mmCIF file of C-alpha atoms in Angstrom:
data_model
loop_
_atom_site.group_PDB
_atom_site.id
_atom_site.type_symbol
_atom_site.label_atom_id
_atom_site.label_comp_id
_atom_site.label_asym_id
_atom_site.label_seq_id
_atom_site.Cartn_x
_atom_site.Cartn_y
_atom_site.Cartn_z
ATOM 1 C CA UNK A 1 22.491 -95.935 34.446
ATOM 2 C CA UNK A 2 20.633 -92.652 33.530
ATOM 3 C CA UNK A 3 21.728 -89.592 34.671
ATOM 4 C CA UNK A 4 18.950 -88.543 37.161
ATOM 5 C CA UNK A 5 19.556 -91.844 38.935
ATOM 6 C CA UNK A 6 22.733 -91.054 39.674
ATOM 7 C CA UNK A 7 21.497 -87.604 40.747
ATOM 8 C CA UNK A 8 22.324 -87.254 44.320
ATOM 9 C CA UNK A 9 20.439 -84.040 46.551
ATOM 10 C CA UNK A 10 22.087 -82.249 48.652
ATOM 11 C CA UNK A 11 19.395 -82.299 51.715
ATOM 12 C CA UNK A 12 21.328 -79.926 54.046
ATOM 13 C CA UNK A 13 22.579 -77.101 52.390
ATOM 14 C CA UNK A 14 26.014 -74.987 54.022
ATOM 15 C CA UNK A 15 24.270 -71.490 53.386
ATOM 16 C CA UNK A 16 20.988 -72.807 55.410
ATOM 17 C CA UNK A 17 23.176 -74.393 58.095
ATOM 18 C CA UNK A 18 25.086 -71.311 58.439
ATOM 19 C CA UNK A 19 22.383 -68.814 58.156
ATOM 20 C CA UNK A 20 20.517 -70.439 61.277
ATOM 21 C CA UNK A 21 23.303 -71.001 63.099
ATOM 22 C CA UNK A 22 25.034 -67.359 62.648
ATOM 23 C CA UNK A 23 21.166 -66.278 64.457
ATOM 24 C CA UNK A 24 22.334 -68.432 67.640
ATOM 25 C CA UNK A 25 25.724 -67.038 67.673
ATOM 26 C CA UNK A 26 27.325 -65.281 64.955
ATOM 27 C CA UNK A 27 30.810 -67.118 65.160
ATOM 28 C CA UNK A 28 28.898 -70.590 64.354
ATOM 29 C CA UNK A 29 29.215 -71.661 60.906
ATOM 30 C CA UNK A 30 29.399 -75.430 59.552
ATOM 31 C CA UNK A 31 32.635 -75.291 57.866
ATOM 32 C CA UNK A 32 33.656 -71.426 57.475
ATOM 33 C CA UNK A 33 36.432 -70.054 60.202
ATOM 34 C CA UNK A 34 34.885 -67.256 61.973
ATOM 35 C CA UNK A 35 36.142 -64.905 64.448
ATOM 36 C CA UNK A 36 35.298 -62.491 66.653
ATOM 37 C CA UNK A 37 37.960 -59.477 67.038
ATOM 38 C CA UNK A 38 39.543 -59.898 70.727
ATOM 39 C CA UNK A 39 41.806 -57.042 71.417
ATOM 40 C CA UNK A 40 43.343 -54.278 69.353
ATOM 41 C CA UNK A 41 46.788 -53.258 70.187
ATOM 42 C CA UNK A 42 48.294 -49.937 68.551
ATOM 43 C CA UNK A 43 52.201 -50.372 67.457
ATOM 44 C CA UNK A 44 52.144 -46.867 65.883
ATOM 45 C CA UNK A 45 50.199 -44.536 64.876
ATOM 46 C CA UNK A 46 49.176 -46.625 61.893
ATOM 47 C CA UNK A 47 49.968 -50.422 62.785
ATOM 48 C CA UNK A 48 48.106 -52.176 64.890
ATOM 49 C CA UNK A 49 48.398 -55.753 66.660
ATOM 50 C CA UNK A 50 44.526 -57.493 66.548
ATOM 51 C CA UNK A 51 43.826 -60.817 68.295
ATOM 52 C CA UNK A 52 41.361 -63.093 66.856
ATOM 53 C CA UNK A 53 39.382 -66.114 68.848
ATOM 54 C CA UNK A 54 38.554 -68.244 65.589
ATOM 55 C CA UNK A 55 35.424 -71.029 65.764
ATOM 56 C CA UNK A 56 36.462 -74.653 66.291
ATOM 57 C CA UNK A 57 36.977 -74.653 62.331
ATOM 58 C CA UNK A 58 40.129 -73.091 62.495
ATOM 59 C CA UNK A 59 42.849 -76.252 62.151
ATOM 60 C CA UNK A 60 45.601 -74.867 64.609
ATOM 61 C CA UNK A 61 47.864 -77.914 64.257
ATOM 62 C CA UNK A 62 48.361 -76.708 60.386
ATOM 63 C CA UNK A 63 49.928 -73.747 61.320
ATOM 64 C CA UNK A 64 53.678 -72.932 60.448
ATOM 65 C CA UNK A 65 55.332 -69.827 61.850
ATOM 66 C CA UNK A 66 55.952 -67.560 58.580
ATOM 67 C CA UNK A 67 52.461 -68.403 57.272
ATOM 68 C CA UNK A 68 49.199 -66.295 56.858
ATOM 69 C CA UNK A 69 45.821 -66.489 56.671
ATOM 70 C CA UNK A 70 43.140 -64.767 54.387
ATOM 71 C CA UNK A 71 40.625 -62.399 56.202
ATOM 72 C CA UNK A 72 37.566 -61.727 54.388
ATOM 73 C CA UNK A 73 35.480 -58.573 55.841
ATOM 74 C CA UNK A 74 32.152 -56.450 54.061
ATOM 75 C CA UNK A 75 33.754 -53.100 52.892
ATOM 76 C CA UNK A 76 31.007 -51.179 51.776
ATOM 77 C CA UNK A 77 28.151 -54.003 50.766
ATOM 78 C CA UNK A 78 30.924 -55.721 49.059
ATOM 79 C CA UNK A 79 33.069 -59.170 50.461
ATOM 80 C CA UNK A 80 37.049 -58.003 50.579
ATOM 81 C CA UNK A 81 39.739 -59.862 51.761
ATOM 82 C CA UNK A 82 43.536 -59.465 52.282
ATOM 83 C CA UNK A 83 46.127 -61.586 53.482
ATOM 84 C CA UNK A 84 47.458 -61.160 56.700
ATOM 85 C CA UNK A 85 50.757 -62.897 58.436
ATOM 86 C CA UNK A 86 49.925 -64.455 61.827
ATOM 87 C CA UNK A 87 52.922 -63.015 64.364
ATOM 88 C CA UNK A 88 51.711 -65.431 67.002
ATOM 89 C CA UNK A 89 49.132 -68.382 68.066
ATOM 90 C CA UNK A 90 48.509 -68.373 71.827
ATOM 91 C CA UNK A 91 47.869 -71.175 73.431
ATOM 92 C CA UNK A 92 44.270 -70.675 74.246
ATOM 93 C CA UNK A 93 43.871 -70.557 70.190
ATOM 94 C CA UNK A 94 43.295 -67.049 69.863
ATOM 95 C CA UNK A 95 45.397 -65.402 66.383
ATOM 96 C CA UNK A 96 47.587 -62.707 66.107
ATOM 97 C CA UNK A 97 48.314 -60.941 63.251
ATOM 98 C CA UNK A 98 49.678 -57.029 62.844
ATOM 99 C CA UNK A 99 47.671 -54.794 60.373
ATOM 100 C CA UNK A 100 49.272 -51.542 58.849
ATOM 101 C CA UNK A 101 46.932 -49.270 57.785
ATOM 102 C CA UNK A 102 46.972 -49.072 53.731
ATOM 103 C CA UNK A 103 44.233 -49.827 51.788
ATOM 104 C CA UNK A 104 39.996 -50.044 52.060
ATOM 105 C CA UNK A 105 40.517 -53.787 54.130
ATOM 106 C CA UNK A 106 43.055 -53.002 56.606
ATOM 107 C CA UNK A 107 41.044 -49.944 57.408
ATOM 108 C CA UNK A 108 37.378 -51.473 58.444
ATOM 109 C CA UNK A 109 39.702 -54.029 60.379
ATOM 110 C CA UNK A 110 41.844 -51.782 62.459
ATOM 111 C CA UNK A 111 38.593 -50.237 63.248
ATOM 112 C CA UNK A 112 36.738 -53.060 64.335
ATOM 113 C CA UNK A 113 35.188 -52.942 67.815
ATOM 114 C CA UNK A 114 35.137 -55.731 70.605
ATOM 115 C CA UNK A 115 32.945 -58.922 69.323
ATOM 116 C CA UNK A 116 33.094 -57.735 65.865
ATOM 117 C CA UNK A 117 32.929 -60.987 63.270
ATOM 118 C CA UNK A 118 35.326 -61.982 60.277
ATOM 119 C CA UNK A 119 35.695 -64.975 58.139
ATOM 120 C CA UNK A 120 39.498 -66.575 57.909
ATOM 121 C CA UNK A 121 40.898 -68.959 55.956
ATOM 122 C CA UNK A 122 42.886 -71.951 56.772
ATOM 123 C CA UNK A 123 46.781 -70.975 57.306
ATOM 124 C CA UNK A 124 48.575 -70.757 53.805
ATOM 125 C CA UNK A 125 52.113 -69.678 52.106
ATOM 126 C CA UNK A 126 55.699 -71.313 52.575
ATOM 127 C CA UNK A 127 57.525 -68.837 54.010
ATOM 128 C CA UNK A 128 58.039 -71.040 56.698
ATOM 129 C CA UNK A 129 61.968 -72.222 58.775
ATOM 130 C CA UNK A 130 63.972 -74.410 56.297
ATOM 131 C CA UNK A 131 66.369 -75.707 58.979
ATOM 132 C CA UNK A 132 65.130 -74.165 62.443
ATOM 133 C CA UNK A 133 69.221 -75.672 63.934
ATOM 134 C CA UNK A 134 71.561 -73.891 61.205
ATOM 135 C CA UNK A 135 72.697 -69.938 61.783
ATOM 136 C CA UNK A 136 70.481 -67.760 60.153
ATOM 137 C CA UNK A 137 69.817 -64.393 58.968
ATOM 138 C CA UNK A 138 66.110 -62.423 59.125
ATOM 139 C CA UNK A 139 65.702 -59.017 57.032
ATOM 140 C CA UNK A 140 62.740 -56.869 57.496
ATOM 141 C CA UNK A 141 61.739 -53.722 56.399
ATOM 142 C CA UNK A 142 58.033 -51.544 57.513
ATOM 143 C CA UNK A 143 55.386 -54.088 58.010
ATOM 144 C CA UNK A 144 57.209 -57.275 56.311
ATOM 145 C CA UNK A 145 58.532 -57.193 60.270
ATOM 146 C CA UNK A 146 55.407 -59.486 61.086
ATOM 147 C CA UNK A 147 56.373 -62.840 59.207
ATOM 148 C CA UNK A 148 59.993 -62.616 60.162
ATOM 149 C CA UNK A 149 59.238 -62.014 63.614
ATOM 150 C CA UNK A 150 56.807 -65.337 63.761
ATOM 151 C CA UNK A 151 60.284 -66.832 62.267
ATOM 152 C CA UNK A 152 62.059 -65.500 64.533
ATOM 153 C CA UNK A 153 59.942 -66.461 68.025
ATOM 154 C CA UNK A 154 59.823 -70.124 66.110
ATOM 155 C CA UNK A 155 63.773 -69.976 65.300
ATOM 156 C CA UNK A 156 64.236 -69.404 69.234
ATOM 157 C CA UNK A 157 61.547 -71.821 70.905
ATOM 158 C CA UNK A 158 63.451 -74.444 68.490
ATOM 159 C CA UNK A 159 66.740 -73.750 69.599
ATOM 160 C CA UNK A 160 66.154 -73.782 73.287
ATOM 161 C CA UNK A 161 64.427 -77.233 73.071
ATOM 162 C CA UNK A 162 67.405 -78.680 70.681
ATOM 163 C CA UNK A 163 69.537 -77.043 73.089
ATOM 164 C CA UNK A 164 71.123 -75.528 70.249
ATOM 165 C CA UNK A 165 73.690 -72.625 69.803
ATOM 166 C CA UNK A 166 73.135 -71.325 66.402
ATOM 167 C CA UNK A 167 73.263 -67.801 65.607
ATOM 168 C CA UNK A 168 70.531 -65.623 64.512
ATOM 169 C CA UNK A 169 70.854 -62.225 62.921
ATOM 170 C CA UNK A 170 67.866 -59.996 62.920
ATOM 171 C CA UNK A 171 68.285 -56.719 60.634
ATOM 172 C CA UNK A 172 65.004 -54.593 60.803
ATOM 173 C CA UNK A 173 64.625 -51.551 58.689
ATOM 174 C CA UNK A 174 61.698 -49.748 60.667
ATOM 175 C CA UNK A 175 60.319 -45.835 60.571
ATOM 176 C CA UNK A 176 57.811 -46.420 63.388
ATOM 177 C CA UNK A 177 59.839 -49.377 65.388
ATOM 178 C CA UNK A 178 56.491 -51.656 65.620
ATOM 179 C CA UNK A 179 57.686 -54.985 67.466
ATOM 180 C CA UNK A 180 61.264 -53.171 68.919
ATOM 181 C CA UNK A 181 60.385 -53.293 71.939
ATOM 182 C CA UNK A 182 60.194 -57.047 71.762
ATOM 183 C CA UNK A 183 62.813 -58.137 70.114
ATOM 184 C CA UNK A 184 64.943 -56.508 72.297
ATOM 185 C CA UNK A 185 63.761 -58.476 75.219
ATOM 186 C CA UNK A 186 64.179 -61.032 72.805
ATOM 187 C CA UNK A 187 67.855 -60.419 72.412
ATOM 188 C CA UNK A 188 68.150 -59.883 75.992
ATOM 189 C CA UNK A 189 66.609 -63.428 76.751
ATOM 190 C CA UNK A 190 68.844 -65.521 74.280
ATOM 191 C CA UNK A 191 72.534 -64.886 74.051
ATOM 192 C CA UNK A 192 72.540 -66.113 70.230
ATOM 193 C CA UNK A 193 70.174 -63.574 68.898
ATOM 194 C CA UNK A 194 71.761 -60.475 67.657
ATOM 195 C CA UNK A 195 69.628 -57.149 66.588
ATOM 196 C CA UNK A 196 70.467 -54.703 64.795
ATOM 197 C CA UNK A 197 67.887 -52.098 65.043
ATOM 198 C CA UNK A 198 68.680 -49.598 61.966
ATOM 199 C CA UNK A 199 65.507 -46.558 62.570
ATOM 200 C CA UNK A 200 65.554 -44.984 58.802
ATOM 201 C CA UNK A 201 64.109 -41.934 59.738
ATOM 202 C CA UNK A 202 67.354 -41.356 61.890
ATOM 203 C CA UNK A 203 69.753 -42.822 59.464
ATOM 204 C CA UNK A 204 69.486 -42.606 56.027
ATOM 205 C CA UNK A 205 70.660 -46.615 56.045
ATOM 206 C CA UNK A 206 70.081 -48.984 52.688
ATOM 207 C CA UNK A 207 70.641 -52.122 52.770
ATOM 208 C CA UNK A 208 74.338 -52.908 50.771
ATOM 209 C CA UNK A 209 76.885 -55.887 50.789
ATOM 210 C CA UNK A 210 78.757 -53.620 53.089
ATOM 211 C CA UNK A 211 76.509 -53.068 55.588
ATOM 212 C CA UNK A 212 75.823 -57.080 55.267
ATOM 213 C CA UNK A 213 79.429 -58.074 55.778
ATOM 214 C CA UNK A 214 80.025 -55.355 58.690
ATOM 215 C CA UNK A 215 76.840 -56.387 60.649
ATOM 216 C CA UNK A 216 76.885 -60.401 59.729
ATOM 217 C CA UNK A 217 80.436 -61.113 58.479
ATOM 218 C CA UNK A 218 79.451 -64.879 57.308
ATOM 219 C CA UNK A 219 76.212 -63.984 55.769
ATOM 220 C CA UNK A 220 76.816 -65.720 52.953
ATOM 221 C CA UNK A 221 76.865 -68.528 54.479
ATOM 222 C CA UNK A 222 73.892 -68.208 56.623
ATOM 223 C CA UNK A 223 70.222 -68.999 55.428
ATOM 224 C CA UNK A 224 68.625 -66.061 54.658
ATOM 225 C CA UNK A 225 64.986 -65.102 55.045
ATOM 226 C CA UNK A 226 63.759 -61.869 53.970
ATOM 227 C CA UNK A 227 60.238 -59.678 53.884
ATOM 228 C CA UNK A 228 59.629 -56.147 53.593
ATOM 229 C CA UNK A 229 59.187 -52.972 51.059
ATOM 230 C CA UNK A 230 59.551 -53.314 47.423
ATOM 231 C CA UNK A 231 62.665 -51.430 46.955
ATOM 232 C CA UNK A 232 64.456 -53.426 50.002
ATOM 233 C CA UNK A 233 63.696 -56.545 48.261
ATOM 234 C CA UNK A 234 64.577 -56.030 44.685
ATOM 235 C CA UNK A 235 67.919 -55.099 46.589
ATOM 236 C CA UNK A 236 68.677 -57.829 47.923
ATOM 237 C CA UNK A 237 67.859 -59.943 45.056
ATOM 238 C CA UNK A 238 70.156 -57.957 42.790
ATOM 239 C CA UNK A 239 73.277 -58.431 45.622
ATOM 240 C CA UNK A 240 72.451 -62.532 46.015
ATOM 241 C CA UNK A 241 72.248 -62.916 42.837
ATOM 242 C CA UNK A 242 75.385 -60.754 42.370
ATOM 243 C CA UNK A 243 77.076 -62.902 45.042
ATOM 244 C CA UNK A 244 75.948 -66.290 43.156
ATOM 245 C CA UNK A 245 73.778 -67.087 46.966
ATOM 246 C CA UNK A 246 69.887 -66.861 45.482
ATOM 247 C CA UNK A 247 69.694 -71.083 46.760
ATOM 248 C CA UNK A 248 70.007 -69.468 50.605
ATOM 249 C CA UNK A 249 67.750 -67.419 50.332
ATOM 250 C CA UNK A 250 63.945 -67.765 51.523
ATOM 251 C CA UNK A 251 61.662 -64.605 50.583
ATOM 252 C CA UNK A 252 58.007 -63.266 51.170
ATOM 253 C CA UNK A 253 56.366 -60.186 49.540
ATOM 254 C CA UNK A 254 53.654 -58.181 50.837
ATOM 255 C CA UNK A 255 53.632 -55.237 48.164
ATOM 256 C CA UNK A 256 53.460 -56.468 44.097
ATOM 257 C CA UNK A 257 55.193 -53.848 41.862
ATOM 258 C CA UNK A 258 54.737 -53.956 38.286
ATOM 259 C CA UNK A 259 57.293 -53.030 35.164
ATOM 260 C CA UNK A 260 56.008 -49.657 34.552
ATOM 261 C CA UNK A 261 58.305 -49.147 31.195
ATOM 262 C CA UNK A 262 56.279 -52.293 29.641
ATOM 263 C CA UNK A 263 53.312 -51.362 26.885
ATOM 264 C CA UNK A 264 49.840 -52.615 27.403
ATOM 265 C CA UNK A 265 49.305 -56.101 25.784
ATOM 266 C CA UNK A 266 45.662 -57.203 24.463
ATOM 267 C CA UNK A 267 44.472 -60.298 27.032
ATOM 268 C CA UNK A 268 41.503 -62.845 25.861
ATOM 269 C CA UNK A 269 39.810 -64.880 28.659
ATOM 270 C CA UNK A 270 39.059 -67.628 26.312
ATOM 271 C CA UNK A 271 35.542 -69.167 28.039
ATOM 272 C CA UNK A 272 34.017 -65.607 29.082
ATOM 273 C CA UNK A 273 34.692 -64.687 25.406
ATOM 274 C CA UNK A 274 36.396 -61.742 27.307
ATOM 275 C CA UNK A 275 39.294 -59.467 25.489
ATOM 276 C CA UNK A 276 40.748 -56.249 27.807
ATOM 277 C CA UNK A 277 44.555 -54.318 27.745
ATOM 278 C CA UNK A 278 46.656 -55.193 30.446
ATOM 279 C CA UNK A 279 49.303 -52.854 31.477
ATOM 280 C CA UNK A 280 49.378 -53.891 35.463
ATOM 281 C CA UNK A 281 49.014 -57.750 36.800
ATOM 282 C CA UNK A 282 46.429 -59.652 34.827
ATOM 283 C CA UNK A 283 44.321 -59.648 37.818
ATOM 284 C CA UNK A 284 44.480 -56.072 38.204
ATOM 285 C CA UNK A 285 43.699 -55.109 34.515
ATOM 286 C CA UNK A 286 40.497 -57.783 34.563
ATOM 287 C CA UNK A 287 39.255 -55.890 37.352
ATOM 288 C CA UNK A 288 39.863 -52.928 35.914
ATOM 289 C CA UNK A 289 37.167 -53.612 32.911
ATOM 290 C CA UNK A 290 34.807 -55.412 35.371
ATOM 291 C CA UNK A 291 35.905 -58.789 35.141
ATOM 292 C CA UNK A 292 35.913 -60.957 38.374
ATOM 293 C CA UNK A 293 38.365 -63.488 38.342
ATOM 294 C CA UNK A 294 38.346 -65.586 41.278
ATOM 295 C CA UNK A 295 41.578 -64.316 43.850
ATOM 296 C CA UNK A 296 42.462 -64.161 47.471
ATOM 297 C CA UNK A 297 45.843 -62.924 48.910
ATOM 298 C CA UNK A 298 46.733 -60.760 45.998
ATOM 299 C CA UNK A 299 50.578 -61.319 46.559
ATOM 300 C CA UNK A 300 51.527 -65.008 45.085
ATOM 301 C CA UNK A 301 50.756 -66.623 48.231
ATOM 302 C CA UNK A 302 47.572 -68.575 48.080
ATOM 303 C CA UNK A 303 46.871 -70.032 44.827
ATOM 304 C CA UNK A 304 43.484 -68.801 44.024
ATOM 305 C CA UNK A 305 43.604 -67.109 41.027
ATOM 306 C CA UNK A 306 45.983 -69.661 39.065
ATOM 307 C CA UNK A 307 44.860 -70.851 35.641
ATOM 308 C CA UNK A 308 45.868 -71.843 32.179
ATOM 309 C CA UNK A 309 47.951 -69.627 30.145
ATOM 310 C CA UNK A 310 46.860 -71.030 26.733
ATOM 311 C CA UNK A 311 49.707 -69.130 24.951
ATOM 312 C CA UNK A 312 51.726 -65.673 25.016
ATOM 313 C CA UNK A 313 54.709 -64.689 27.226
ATOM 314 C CA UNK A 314 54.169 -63.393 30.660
ATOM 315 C CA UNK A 315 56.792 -62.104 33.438
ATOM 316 C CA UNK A 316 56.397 -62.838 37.254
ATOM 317 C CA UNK A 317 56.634 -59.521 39.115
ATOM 318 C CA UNK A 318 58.177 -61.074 42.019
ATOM 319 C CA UNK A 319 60.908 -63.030 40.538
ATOM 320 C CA UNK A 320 61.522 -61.798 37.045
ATOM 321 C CA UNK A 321 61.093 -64.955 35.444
ATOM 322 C CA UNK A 322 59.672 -64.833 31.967
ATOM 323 C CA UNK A 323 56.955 -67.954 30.777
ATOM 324 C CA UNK A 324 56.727 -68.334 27.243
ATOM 325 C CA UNK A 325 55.172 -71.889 27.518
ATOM 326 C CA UNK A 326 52.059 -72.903 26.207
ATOM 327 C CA UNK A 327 49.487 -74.794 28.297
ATOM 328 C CA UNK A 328 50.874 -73.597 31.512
ATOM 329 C CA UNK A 329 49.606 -72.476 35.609
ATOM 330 C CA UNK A 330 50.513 -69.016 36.287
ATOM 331 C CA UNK A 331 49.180 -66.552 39.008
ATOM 332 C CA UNK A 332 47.136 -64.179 37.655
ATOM 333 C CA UNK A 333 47.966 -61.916 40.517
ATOM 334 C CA UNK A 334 51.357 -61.725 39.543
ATOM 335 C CA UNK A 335 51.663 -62.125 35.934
ATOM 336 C CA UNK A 336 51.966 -59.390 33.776
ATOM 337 C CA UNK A 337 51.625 -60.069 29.903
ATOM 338 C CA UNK A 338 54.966 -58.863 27.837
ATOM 339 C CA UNK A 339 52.882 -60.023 24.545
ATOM 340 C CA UNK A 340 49.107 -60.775 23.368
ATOM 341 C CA UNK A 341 48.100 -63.360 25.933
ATOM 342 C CA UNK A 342 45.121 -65.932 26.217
ATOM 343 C CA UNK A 343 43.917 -67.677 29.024
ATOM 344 C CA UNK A 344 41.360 -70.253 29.830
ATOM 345 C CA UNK A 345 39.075 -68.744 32.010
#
């Protein structure tokens, strides 16, 4: 059969659909999420609490406490997103997520006024409860405090319907004490939650094997979820793995931090015909000589900006682990090249 007879049109085009609709109400949209900013909380003076009432596109029954979404806003004539935990889904559907003011995004959208529309994604990531009915352990640190305490609201509703007992450990590392408040009526509700609130700019606290064993003696023992600042994480990756535990525990990163003593390799985008230096994540550098590679979250989370490493070593910034395979996915967002690297894009 000949090609144009297999040619199907598309009669109703998405943009046209949307563009009409948007003129009825600007929340309609065929397939995109859309929503319209609720309610603006301030936690500090620089984190704020926003609820979101998303279009009927939003799939609410995907949703798993520790997950996020992507929220896409105009900064400046151009389409920017970041990626966002949810700390809570009320029951009328509106989203709530927790935005610290620290870059051009979370800006525009902790200034958003009443009615005010962005696009969302669908919920995405895995930092989601392994085993809601075994004792666990949550560590946060500044705004990583917004997945764990999604965990940690999930952890309890699940153990008062199992009628369950197990202990939960909360340690938050916090200079502004967003979400204290609650999770001490938390702790106050439910005998099995313990909190210890540790306020670094009133101790100079880090987080050690000591402090681990004096606050949660069988820590080890306990699955572990953790999210927070760069230097709290790499941490408590260098104690598990000291302490042969890495298998217990669950982790989520919301700041990527590159090897700053490793020298700029040469990069080729292979299709684009495309050669640049990379000295920061291979997403970062592309942008830096105008390149556009397709992204979203920016963090590891969501998957948009994987490709085909067509050969050369690269390191992941999160875990450490170096690829030398040929032929193989990696995240552009965060890979760094550690020699000449090509990629299929």
């Amino acid at each position: 059969m000949s090609s144009y007879m297999q040619y199907q049109p598309e009669w109703v085009r998405e943009d046209f659909v949307d563009f009409i609709a948007e003129k009825i109400n600007p929340i309609w949209a065929w397939k995109k999420v859309k929503a319209s900013v609720v309610k603006t909380r301030a936690l500090s003076s620089d984190f704020y609490q926003i609820q979101l009432r998303p279009n009927r596109n939003f799939n609410h029954q995907q949703f798993q406490a520790g997950q996020s979404i992507l929220v896409t806003v105009d900064v400046e004539g151009v389409r920017q997103q970041r990626s966002y935990s949810i700390v809570k889904l009320l029951s009328n559907g509106d989203i709530i997520i927790a935005v610290k003011q620290q870059g051009k995004v979370s800006n525009v959208i902790t200034q958003m006024a009443f009615g005010r529309i962005v696009e969302l994604s669908q919920t995405q990531g895995e930092f989601v409860l392994v085993n809601a009915k075994e004792p666990m352990l949550l560590i946060a640190s500044g705004s990583g405090i917004t997945a764990i305490y999604a965990l940690l609201q999930q952890a309890l509703a699940d153990g008062s319907l199992s009628q369950s007992s197990q202990n939960i450990d909360l340690i938050y590392f916090t200079r502004d004490d967003a979400f204290h408040t609650d999770i001490e009526l938390l702790a106050q509700q439910y005998p099995q939650f313990q909190y210890h609130h540790i306020n670094t700019t009133q101790q100079k606290q880090h987080l050690t094997t000591e402090l681990l064993a004096h606050l949660v003696p069988d820590f080890q023992q306990r699955q572990s979820y953790a999210c927070g600042a760069s230097s709290m994480m790499q941490s408590l990756n260098q104690l598990y793995t000291d302490l042969d535990i890495t298998a217990k525990l669950k982790q989520e990163y919301f700041q990527v931090v590159v090897d700053e003593s490793l020298e700029a390799q040469p990069v080729t985008f292979l299709r684009s015909q495309q050669e640049f230096e990379a000295k920061t994540n291979l997403l970062e550098s592309a942008e830096q000589v105008g390149l556009r590679p397709t992204h979203g979250c920016r963090m590891g989370m969501c998957n948009t900006c994987t490709c085909t490493k067509v050969s050369g070593s690269t390191k992941n910034i999160l875990t450490g682990e170096i690829n030398h395979d040929a032929n193989t996915q990696i995240k552009l967002c965060i890979s760094q090249a550690i020699s000449p690297v090509v990629i299929n894009l």
